[in-house]
PDB file of C-alpha atoms in Angstrom:
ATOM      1  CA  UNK C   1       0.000   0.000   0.000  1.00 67.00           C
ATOM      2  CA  UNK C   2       2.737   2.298   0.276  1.00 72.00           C
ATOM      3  CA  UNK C   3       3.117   3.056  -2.960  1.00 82.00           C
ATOM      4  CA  UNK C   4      -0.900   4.499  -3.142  1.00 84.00           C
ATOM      5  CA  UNK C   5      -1.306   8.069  -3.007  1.00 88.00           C
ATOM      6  CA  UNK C   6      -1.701   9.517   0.347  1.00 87.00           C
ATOM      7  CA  UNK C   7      -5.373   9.570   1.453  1.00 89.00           C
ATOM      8  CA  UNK C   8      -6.509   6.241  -0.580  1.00 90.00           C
ATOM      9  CA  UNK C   9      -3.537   4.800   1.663  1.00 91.00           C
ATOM     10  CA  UNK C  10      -4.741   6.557   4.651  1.00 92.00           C
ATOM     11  CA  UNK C  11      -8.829   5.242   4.531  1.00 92.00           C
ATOM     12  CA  UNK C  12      -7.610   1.672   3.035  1.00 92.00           C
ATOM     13  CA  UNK C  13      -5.447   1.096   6.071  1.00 92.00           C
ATOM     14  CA  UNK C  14      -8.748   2.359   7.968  1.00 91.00           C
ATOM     15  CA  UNK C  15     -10.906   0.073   6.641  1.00 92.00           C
ATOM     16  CA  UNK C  16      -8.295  -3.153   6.693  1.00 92.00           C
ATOM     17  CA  UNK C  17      -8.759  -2.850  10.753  1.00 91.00           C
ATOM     18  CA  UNK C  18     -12.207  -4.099   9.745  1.00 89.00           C
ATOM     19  CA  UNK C  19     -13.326  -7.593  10.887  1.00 82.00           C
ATOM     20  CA  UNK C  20     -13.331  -9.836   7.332  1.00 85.00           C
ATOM     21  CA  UNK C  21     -11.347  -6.848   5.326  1.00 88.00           C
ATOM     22  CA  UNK C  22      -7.559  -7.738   4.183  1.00 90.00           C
ATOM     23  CA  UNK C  23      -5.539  -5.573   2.663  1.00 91.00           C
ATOM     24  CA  UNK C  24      -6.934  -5.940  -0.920  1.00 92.00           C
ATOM     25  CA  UNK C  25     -10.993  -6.231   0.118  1.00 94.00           C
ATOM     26  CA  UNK C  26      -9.959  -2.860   2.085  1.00 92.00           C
ATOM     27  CA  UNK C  27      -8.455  -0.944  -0.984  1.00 93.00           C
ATOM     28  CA  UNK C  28     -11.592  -2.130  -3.144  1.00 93.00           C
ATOM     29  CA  UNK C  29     -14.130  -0.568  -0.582  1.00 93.00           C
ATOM     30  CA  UNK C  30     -11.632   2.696  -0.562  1.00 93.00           C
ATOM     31  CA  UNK C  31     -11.683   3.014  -4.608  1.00 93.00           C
ATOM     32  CA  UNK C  32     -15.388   2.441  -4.714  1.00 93.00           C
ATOM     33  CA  UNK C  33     -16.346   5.084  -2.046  1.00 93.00           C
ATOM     34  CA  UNK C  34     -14.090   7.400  -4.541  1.00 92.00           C
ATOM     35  CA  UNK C  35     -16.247   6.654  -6.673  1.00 94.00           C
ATOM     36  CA  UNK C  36     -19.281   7.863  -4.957  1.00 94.00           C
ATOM     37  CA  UNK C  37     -20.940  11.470  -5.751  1.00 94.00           C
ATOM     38  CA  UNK C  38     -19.516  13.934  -3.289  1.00 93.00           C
ATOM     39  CA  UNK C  39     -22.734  14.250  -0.985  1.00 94.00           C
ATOM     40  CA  UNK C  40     -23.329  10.450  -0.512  1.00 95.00           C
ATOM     41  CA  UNK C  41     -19.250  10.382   0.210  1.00 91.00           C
ATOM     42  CA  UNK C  42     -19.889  13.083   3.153  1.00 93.00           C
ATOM     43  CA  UNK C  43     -23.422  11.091   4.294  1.00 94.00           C
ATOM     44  CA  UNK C  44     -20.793   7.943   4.828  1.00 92.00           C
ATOM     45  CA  UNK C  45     -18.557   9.778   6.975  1.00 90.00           C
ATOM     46  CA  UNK C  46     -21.509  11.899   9.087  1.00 93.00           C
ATOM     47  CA  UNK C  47     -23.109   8.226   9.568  1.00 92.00           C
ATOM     48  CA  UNK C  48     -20.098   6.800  10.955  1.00 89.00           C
ATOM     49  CA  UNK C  49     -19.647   9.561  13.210  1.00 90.00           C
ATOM     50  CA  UNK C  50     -23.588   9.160  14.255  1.00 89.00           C
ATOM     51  CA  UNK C  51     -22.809   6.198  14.966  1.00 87.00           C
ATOM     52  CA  UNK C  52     -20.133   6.867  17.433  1.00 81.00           C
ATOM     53  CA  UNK C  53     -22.160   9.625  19.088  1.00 88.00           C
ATOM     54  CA  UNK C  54     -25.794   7.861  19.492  1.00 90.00           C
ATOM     55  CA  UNK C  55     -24.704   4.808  20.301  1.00 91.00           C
ATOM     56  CA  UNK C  56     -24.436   3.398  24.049  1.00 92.00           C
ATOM     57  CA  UNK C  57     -24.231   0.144  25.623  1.00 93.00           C
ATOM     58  CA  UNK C  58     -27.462  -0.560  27.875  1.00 96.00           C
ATOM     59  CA  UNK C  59     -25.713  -0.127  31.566  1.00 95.00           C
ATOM     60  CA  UNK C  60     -28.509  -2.975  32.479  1.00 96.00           C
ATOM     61  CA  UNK C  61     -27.581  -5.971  29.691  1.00 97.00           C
ATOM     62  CA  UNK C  62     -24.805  -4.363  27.507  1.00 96.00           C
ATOM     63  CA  UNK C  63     -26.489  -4.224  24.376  1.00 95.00           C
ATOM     64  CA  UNK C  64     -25.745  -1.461  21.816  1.00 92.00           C
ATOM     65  CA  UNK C  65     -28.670   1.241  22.165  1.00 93.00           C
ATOM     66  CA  UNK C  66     -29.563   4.785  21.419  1.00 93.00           C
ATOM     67  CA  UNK C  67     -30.875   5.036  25.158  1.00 92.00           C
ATOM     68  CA  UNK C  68     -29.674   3.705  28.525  1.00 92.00           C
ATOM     69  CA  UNK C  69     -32.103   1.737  29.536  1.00 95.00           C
ATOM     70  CA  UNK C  70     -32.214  -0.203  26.311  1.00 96.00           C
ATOM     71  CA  UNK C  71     -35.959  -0.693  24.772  1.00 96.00           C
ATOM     72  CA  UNK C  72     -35.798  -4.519  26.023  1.00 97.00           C
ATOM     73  CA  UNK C  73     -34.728  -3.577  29.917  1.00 97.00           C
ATOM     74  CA  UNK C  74     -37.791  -0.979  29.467  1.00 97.00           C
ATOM     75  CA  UNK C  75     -40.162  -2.909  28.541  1.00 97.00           C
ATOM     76  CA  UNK C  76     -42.301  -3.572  31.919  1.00 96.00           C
ATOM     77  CA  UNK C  77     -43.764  -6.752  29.758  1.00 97.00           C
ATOM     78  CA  UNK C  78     -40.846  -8.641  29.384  1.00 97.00           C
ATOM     79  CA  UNK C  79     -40.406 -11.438  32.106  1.00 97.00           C
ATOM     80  CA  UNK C  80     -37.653 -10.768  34.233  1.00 96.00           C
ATOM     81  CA  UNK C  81     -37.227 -13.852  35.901  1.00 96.00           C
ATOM     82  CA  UNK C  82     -35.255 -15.066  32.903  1.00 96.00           C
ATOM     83  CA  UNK C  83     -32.170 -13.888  31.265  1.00 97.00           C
ATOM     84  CA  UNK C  84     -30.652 -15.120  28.671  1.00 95.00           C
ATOM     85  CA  UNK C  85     -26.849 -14.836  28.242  1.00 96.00           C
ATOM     86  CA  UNK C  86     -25.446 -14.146  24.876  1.00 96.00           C
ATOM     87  CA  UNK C  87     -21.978 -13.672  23.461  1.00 94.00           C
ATOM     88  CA  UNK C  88     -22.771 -10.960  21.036  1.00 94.00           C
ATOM     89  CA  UNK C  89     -25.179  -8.504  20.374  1.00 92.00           C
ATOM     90  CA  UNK C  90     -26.015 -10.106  17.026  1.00 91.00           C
ATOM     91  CA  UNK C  91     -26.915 -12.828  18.667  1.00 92.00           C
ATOM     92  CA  UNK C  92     -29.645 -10.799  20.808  1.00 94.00           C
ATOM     93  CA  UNK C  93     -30.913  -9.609  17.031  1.00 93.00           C
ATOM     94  CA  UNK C  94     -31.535 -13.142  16.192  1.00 90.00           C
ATOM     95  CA  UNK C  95     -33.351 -14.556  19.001  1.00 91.00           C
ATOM     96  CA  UNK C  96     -35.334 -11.215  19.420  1.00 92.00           C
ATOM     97  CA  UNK C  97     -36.241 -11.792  15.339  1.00 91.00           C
ATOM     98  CA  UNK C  98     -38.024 -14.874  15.890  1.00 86.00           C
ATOM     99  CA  UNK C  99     -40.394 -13.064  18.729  1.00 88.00           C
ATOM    100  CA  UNK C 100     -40.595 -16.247  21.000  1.00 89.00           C
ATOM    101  CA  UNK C 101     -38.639 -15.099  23.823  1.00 92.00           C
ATOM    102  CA  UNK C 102     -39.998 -12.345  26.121  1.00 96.00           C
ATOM    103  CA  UNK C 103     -37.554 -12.937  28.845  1.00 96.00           C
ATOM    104  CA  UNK C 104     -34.369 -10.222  29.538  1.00 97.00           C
ATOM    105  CA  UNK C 105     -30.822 -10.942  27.784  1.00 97.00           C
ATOM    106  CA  UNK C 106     -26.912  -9.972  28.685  1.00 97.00           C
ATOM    107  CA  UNK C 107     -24.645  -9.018  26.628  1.00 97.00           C
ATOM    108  CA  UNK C 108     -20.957 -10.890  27.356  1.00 97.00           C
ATOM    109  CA  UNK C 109     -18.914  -9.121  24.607  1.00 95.00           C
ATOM    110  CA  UNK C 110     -17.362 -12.066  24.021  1.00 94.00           C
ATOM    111  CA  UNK C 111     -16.424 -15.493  24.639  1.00 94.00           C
ATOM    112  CA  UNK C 112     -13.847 -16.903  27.224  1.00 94.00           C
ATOM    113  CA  UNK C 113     -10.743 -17.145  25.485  1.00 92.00           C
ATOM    114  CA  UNK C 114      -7.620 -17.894  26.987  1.00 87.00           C
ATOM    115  CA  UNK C 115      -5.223 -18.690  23.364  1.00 86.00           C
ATOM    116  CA  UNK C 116      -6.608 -15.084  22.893  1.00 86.00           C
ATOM    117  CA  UNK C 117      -5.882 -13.483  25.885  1.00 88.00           C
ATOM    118  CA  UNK C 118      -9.698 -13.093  26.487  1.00 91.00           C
ATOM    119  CA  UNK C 119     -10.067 -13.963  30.280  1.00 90.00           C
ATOM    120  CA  UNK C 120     -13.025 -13.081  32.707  1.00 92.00           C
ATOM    121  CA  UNK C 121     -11.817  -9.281  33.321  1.00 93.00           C
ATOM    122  CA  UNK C 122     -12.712  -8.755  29.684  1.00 92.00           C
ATOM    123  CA  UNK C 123     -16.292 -10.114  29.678  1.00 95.00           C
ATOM    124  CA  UNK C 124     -19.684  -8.642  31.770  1.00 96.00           C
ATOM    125  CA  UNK C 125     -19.354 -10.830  34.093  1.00 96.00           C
ATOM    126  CA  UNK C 126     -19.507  -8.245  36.608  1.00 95.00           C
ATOM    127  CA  UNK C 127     -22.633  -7.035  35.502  1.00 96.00           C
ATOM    128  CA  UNK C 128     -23.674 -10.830  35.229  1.00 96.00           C
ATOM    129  CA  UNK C 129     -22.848 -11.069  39.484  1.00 95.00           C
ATOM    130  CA  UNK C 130     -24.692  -7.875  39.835  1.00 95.00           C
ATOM    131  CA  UNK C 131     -27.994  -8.714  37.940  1.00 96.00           C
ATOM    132  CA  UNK C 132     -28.075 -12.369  39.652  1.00 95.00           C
ATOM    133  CA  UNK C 133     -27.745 -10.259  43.014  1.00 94.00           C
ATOM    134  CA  UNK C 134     -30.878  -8.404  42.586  1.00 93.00           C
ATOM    135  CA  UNK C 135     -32.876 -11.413  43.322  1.00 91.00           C
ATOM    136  CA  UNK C 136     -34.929 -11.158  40.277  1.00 94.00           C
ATOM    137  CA  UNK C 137     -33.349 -13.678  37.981  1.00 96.00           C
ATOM    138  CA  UNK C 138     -34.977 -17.672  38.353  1.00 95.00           C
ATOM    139  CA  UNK C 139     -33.532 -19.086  35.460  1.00 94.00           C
ATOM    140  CA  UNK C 140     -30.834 -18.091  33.458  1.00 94.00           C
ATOM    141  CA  UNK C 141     -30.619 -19.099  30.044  1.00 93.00           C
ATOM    142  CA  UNK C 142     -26.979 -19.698  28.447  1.00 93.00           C
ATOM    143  CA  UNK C 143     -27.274 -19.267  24.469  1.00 92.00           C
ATOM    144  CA  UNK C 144     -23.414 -19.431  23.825  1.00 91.00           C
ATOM    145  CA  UNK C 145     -24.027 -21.922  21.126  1.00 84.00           C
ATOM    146  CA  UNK C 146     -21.500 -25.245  21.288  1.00 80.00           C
ATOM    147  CA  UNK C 147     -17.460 -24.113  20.571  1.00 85.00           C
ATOM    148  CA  UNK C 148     -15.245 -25.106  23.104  1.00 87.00           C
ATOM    149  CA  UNK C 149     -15.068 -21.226  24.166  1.00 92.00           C
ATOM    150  CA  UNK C 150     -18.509 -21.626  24.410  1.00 90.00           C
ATOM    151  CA  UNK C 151     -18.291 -24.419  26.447  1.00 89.00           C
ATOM    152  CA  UNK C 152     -15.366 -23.010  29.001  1.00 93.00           C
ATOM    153  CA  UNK C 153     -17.954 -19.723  29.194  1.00 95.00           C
ATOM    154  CA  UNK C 154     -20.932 -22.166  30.179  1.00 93.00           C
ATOM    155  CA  UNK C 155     -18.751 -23.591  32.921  1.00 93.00           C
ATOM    156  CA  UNK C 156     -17.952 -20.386  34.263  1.00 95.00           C
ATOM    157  CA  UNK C 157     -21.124 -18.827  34.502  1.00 95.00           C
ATOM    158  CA  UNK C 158     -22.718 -21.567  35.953  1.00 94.00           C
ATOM    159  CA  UNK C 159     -19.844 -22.133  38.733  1.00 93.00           C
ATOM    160  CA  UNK C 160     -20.846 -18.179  39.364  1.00 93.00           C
ATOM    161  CA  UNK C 161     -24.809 -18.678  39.304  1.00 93.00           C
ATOM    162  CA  UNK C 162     -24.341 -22.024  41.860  1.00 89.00           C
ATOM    163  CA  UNK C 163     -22.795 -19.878  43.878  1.00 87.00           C
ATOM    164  CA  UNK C 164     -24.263 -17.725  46.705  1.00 81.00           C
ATOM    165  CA  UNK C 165     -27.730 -18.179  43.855  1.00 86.00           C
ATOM    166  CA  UNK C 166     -29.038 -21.433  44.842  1.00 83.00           C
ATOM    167  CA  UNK C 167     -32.682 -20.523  43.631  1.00 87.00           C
ATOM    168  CA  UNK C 168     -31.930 -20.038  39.987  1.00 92.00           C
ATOM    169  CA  UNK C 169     -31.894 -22.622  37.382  1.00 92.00           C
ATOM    170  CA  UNK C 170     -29.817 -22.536  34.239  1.00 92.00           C
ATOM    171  CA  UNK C 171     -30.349 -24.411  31.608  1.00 91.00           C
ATOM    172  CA  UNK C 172     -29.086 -23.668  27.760  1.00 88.00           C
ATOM    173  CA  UNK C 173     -30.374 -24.302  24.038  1.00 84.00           C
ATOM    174  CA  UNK C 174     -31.142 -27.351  22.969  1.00 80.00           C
ATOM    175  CA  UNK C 175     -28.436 -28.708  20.947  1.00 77.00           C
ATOM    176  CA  UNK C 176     -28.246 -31.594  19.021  1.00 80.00           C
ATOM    177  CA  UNK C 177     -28.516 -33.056  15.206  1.00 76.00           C
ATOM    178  CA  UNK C 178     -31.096 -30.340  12.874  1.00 79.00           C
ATOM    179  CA  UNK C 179     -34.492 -31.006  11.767  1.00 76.00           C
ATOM    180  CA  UNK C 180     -33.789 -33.011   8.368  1.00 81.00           C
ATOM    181  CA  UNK C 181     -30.545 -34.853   8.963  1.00 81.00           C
ATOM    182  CA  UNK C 182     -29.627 -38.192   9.453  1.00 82.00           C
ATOM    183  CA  UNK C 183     -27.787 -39.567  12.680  1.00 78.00           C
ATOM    184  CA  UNK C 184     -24.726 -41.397  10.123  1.00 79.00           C
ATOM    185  CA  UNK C 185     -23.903 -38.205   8.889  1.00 83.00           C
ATOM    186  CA  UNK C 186     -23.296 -36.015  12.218  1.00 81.00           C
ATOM    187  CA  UNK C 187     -20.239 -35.219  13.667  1.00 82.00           C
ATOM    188  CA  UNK C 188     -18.901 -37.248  16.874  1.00 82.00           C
ATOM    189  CA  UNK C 189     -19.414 -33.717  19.002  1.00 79.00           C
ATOM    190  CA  UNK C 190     -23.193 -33.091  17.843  1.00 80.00           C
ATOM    191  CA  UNK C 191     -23.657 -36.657  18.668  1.00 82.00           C
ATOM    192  CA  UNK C 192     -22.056 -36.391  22.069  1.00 81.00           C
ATOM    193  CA  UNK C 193     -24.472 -32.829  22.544  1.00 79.00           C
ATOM    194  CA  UNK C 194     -27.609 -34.998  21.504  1.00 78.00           C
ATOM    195  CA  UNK C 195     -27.212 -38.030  23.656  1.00 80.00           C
ATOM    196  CA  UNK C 196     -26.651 -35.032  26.526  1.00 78.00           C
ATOM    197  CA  UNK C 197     -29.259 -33.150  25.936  1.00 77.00           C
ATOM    198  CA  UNK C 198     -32.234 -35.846  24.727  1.00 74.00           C
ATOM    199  CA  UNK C 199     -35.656 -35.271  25.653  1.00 67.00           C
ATOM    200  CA  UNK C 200     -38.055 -37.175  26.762  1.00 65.00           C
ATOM    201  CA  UNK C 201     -40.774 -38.233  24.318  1.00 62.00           C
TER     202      UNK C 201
END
């Protein structure tokens, strides 16, 4: 990249700190935004900075928001006896799409990962203690989904639920071999997560 003139150089390095972007995916999105007319250039760059100034995390679950309470820890229908942990906020997006849930989520920022230097101090855990504390929380919902980081974060917040919380339950998705496929074809670790997690019929 050196060799590109100054300020292609300058947003291409920008955009190659992006999750997904290299080096070459980075200088494509720089030439096309060149490309763009002058006032949707400037509506990119005032967006971006919107985004930076509107934006919060919920002090209550940790989810991005435009408001502190989020709309979900507002909501004086939602059922806050459960919470559901989730690694992401994407995640939140894609339980809260299907509409089934009507329980309270919490935003970890992450999963436990110790080959990436991610321990405990870097996750809501904190604010995990602190909303178990309040004595409203029954059962708490772990929707990690099945990685071994996954797995190591599981452990961890149930060894922090068990204790000093005896009254809550926690319990996780069901996990297991999809709707459609056949039990030859699965993997030895969805088998393992099926035989641990069958259900009665």
């Amino acid at each position: 990249m050196e060799r590109l003139p100054g300020p292609l150089r300058e947003v291409a390095e920008h955009l190659a700190k992006l999750p997904g972007l290299g080096p070459k995916s980075a200088l494509r999105a720089a030439l096309a935004l060149l490309k763009f007319p002058r006032e949707q250039a400037e509506g990119v760059g005032r967006s971006i900075l919107t985004l930076r100034e509107r934006l919060c995390l919920c002090g209550t679950c940790a989810s991005l928001a435009e408001s502190d309470p989020c709309p979900i820890c507002a909501d004086a229908t939602r059922n806050r006896e459960q919470l559901c942990v989730v690694s992401e906020w994407d995640s939140l997006l894609a339980l809260e799409e299907m509409g089934l849930y009507r329980g309270l989520y919490l935003v970890l920022g992450g999963l436990l990962s110790p080959l990436d230097g991610v321990g405990p101090q870097a996750l809501e855990f904190d604010l995990l203690r602190r909303r178990l504390e309040s004595g409203q929380v029954r059962e708490l919902i772990l929707a990690l989904g099945s990685t071994l980081d996954a797995e190591n974060t599981a452990s961890h917040i149930k060894n922090i639920a068990t204790q000093g919380h005896p009254g809550i339950s926690v319990s996780r998705l069901a996990q297991g071999i999809p709707m459609g496929a056949e039990v030859k074809f699965m993997d030895r670790e969805t088998l393992r997560q099926s035989l641990m997690h069958r259900q009665a019929v």
